[in-house]
Short mmCIF file of C-alpha atoms and ligand atoms in Angstrom, two decimals:
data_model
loop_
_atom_site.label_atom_id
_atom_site.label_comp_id
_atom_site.label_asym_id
_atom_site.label_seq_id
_atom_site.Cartn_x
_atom_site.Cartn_y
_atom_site.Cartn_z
CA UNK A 500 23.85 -3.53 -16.48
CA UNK A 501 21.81 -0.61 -14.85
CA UNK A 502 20.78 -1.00 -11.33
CA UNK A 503 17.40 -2.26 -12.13
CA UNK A 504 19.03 -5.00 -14.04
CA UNK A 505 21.31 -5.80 -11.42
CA UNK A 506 18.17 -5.72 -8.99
CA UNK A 507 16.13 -7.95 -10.99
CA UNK A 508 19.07 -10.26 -11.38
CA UNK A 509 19.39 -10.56 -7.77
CA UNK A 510 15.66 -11.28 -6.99
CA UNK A 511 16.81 -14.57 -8.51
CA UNK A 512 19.95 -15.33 -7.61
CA UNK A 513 18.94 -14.47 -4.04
CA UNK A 514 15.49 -16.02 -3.96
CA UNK A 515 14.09 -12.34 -2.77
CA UNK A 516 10.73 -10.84 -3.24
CA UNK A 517 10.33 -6.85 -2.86
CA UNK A 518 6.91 -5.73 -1.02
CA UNK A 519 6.60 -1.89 -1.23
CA UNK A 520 3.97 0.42 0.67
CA UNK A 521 2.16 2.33 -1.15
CA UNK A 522 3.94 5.95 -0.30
CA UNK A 523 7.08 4.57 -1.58
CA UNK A 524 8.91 6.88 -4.33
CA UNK A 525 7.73 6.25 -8.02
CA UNK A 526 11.19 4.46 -8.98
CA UNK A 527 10.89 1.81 -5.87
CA UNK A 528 7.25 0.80 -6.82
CA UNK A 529 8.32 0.09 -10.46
CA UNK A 530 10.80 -2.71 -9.22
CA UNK A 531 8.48 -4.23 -6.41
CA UNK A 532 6.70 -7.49 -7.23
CA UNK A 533 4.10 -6.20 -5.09
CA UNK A 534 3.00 -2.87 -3.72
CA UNK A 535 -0.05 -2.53 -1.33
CA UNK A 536 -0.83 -0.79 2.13
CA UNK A 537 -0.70 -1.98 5.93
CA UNK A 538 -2.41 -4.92 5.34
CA UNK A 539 -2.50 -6.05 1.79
CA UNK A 540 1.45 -6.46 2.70
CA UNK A 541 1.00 -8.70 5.98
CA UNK A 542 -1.27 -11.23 3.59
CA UNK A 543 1.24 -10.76 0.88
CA UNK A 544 4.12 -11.76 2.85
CA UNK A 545 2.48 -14.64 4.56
CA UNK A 546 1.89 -15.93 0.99
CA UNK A 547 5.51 -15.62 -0.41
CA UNK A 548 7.71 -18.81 -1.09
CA UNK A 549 10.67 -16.33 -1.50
CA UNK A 550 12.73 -17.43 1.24
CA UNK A 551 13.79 -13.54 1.73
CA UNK A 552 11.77 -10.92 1.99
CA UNK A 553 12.84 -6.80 1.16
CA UNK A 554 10.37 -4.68 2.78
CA UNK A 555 10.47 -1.08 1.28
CA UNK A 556 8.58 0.84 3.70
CA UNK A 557 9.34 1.78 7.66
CA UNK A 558 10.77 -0.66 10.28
CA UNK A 559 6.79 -1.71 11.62
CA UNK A 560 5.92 -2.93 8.24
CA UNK A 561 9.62 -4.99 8.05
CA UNK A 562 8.78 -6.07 11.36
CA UNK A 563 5.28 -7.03 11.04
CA UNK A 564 6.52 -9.61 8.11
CA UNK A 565 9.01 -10.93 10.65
CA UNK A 566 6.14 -11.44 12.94
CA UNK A 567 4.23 -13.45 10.75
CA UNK A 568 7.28 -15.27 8.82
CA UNK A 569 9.62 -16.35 11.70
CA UNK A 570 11.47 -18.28 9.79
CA UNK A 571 11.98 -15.88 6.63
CA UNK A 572 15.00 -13.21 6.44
CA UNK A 573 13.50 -9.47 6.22
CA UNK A 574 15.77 -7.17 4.64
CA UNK A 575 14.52 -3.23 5.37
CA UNK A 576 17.17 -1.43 2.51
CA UNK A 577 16.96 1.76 5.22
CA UNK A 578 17.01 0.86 8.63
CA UNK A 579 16.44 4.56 10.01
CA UNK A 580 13.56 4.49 7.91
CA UNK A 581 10.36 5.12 11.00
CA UNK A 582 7.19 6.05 11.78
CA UNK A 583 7.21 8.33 14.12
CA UNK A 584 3.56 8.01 14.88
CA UNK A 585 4.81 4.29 15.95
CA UNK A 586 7.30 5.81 18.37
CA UNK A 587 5.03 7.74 20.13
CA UNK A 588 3.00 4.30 22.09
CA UNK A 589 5.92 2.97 24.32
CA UNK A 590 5.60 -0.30 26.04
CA UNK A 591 5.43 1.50 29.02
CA UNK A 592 2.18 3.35 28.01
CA UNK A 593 0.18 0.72 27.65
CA UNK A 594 1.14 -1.17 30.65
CA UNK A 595 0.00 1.78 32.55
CA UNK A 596 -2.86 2.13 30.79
CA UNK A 597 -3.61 -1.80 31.51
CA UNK A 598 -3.24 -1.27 35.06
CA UNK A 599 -5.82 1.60 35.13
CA UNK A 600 -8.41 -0.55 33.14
CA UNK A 601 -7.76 -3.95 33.46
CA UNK A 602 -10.85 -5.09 31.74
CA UNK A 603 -10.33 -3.20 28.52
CA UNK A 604 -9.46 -4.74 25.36
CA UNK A 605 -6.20 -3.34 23.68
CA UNK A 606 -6.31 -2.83 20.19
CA UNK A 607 -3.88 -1.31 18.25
CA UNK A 608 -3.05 0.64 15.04
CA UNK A 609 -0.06 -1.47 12.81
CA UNK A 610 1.89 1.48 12.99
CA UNK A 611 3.48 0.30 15.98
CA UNK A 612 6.46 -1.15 17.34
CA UNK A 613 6.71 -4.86 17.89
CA UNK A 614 7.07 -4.94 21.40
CA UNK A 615 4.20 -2.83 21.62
CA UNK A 616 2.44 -5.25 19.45
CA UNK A 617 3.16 -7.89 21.88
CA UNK A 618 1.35 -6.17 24.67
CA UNK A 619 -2.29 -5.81 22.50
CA UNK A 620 -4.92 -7.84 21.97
CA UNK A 621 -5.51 -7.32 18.58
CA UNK A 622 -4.05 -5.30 15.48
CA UNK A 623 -5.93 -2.77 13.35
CA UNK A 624 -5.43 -1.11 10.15
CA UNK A 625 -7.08 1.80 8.15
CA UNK A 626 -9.32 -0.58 6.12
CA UNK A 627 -10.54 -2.21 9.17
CA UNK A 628 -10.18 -0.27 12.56
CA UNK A 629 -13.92 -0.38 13.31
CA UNK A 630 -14.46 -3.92 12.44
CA UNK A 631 -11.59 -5.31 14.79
CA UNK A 632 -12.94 -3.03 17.64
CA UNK A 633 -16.27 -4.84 17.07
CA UNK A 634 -14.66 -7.83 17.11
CA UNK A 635 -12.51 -7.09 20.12
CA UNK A 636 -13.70 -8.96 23.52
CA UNK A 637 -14.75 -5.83 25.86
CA UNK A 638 -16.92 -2.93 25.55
CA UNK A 639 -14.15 -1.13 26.41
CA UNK A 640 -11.10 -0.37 24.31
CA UNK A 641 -7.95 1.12 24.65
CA UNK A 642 -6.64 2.06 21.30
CA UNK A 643 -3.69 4.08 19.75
CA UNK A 644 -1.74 5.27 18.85
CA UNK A 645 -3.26 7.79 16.12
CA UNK A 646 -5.95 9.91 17.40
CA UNK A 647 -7.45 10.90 14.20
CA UNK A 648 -8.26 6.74 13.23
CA UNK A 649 -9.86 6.99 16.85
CA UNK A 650 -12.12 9.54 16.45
CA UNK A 651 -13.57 7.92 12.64
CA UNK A 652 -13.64 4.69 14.47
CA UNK A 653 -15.68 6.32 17.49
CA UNK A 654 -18.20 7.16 14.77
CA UNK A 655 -18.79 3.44 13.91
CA UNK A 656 -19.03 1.65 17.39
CA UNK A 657 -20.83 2.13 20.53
CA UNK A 658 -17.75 1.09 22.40
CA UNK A 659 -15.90 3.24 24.70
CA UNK A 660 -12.77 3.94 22.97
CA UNK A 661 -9.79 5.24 25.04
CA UNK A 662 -6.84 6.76 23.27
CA UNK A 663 -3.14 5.59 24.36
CA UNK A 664 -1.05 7.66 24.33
CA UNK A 665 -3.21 11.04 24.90
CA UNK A 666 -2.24 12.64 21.82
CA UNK A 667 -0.84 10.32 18.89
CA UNK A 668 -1.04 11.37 15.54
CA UNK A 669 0.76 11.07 11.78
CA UNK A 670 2.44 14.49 11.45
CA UNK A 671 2.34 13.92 7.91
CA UNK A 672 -1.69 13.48 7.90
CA UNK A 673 -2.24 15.44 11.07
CA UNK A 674 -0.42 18.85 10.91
CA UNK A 675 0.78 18.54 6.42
CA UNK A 676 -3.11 17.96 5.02
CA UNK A 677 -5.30 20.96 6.21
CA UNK A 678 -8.90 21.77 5.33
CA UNK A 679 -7.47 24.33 4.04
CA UNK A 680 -5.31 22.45 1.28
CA UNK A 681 -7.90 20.10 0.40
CA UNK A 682 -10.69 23.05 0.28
CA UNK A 683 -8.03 24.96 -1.67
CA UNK A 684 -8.04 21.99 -4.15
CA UNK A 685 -11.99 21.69 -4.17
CA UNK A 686 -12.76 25.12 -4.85
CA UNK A 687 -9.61 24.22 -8.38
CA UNK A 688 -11.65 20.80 -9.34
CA UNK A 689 -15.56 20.99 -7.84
CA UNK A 690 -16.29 17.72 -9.93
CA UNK A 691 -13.92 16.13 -8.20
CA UNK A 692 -14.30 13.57 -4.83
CA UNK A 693 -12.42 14.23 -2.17
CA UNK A 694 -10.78 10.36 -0.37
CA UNK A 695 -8.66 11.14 2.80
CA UNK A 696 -6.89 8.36 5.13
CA UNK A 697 -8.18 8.40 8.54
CA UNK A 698 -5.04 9.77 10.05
CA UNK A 699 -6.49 13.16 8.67
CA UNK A 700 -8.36 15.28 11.57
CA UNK A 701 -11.27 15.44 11.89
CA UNK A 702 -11.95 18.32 10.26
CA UNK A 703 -10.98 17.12 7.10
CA UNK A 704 -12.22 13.75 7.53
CA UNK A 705 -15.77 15.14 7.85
CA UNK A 706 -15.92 17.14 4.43
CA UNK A 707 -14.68 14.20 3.04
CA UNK A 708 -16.48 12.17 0.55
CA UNK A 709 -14.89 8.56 1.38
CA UNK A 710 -12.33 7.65 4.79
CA UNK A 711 -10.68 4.92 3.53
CA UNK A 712 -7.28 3.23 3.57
CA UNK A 713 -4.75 3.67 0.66
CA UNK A 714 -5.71 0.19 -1.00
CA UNK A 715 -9.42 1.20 -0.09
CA UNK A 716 -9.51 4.71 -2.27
CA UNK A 717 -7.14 2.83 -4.95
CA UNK A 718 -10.79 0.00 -5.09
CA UNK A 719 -12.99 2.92 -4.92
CA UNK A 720 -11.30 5.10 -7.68
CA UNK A 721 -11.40 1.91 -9.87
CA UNK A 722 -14.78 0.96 -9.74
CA UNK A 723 -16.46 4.51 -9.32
CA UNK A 724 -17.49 6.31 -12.37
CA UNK A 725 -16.72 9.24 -11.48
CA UNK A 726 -13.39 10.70 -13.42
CA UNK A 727 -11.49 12.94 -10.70
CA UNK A 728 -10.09 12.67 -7.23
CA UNK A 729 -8.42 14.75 -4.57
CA UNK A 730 -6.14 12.29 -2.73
CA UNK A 731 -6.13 13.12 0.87
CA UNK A 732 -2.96 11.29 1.58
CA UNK A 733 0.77 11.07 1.73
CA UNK A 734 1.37 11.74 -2.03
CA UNK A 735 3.24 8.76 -2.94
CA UNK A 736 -0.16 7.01 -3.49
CA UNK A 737 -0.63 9.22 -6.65
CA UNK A 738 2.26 7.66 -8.59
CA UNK A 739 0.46 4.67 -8.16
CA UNK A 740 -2.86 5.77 -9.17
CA UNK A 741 -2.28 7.56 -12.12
CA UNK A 742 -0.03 4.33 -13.52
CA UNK A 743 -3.39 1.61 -12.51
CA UNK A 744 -6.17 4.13 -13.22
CA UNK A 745 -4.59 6.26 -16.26
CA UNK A 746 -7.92 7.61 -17.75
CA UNK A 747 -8.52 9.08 -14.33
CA UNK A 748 -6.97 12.66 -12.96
CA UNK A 749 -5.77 12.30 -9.60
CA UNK A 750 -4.68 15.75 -7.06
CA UNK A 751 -2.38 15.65 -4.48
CA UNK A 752 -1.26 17.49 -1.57
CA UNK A 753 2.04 18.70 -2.90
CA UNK A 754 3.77 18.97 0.63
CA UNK A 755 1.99 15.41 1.99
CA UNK A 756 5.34 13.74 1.63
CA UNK A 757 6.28 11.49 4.57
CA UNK A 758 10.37 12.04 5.36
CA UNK A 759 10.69 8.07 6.65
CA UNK A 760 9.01 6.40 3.63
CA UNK A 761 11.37 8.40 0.69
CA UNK A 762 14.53 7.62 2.92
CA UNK A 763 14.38 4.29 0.66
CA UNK A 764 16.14 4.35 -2.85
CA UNK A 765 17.35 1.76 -5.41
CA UNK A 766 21.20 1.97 -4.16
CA UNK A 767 20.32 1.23 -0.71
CA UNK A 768 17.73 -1.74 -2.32
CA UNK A 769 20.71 -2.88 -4.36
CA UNK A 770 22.96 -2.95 -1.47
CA UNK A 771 21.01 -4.58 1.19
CA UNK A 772 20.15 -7.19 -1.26
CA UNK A 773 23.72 -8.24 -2.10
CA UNK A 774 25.02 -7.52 1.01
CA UNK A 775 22.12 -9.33 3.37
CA UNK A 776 22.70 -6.15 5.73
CA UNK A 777 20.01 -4.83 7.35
CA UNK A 778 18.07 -7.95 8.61
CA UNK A 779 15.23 -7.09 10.95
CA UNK A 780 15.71 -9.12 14.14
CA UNK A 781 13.64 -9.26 17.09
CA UNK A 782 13.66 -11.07 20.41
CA UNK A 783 11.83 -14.50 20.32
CA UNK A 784 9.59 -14.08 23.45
CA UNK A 785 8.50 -10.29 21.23
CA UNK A 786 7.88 -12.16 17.99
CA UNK A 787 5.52 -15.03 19.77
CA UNK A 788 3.71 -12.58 21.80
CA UNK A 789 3.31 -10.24 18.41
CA UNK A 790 2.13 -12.72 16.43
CA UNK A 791 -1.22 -13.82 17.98
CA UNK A 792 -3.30 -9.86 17.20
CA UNK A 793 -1.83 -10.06 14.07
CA UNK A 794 -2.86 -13.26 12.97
CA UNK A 795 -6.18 -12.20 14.97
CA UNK A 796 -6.76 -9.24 12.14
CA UNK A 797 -5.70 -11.60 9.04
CA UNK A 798 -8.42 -13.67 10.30
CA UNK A 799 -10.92 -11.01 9.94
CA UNK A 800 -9.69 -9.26 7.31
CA UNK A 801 -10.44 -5.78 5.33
CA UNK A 802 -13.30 -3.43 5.28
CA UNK A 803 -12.19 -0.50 2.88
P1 13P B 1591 -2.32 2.36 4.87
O1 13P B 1591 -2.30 1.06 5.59
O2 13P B 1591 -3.70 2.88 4.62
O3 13P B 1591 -1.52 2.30 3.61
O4 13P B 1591 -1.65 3.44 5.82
C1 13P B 1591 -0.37 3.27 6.34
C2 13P B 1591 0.22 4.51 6.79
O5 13P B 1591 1.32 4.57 7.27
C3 13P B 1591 -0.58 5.71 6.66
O6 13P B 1591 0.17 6.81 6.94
FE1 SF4 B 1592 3.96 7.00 9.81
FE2 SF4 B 1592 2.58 9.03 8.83
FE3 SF4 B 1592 4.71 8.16 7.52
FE4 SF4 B 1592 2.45 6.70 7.62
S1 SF4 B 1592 2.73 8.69 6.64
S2 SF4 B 1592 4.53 5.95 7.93
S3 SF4 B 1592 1.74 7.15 9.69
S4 SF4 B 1592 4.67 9.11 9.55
#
């Protein structure tokens, strides 16, 4: 038996299902049973009857499945697998921040830790910041950690939007994708739009033609009829493009690779699932307090 064999053999011995973000590399999405961004994953695993749940991604998606399925086991196959963008809001930061605007709203990106989760109000993602900021209770906000999904958010609300920390950003989106590369890669393919994640700056976001999450330019490709695309993204998305959308030509950043997310492979699947090591555990008073601005986003649900 190969190893995809004895992976799919385990799925059902094991009762497991695999969810798999989008950036993951080309052999882990063929094995998932579903692959999706941020959020499509947090309805996915609140969906599952798969008592156990493999997240291929980085410890805030594992966790956020914890969050929402208490009483599930999550399995993350790499457990140094981060975002470092997550590690840059400490708890500490936004209790601060609380104390120097105690009427503000907290609302923060997914790509956090849990115990950072547990001090918001409400949970965003890329295919909904602005909506959930509407939604939020005060005028003002404080929101983080990624400065870049701030500014594209600022453009869509008349709410005072404060950034915590200062500077947060996706080095990956922030410092790897550059007007230049993406100008580079217009001036190769004029016909073809140009979709970049919000965690771009905003200098690319604003010669984009669509700012959308990586489920929301995977919709858009699919139902526009326009033929090619310059991916403004972490470059995993583009495995997953070209295999959904094969009569369309997709261009990536070559270098957009993010370290964290290609940390997972198919021995380290393998062994976490036969082993059970690996299991994503989190304080209880963390998971209850998490849980409510999640379950506040699900409830609102997806914009792009
Ligand atoms: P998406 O939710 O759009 O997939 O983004 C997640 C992420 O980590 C972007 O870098
Ligand atoms: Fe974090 Fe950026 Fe990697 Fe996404 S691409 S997981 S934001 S470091």
């Amino acid at each position: 038996m190969d190893i995809i064999d004895k992976i799919n053999a385990l799925k059902e011995e094991k009762d497991i299902a695999i969810l798999a973000h989008n950036y993951q590399p080309p052999e882990v999405q063929d094995i998932a049973d579903y692959l999706g961004d941020s959020l499509d994953l947090c309805y996915r695993a609140q969906d599952l009857e798969e008592g156990t749940i493999l997240f291929a991604g980085v410890k805030f998606m594992a966790e956020s499945a914890l969050i929402l399925n208490p009483e599930k086991t999550v399995l993350l196959p790499e457990p140094n697998a981060y975002c470092p963008m997550a590690a840059m809001l400490t708890p500490d930061i936004i209790t601060k921040k609380k104390e120097q605007y105690p009427d503000a709203s907290v609302v923060l990106y997914g790509n956090t830790t849990a115990a950072s989760k547990a001090l918001s109000d409400i949970i965003c993602t890329s295919a909904n910041a602005a909506q959930i900021v509407e939604a939020a209770d005060s005028d003002t906000i404080l929101f983080g950690p990624d400065k870049n999904l701030l500014h594209w958010t600022q453009q869509q609300t008349d709410k005072t939007l404060i950034p915590i920390p200062d500077e947060g950003y996706c080095y990956v989106h922030n410092l790897l994708i550059r007007p230049e590369d993406v100008l580079h890669l217009k001036s190769r393919h004029p016909d073809a739009k140009l979709l970049v994640h919000p965690e771009c700056i905003p200098q690319v976001q604003s010669i984009a033609d669509n700012v959308l999450s990586t489920n929301g330019m995977l919709k858009i490709a699919s139902i526009s009829s326009e033929k090619e695309f310059i991916i403004g993204t972490e470059k995993g998305l583009c495995y997953r493009l070209r295999n959904e959308l094969p009569n369309k030509i997709f261009y990536e950043v070559e270098h957009a690779i993010c370290a964290d997310m290609k940390k997972v492979t198919l021995e380290k699947i393998y062994h976490t699932m036969k082993t059970g090591d690996n299991k994503i555990v989190l304080p209880e008073k963390i998971l209850d307090a998490a849980r409510e601005p999640l379950e506040r986003m699900l409830a609102i649900g997806r914009k792009n």
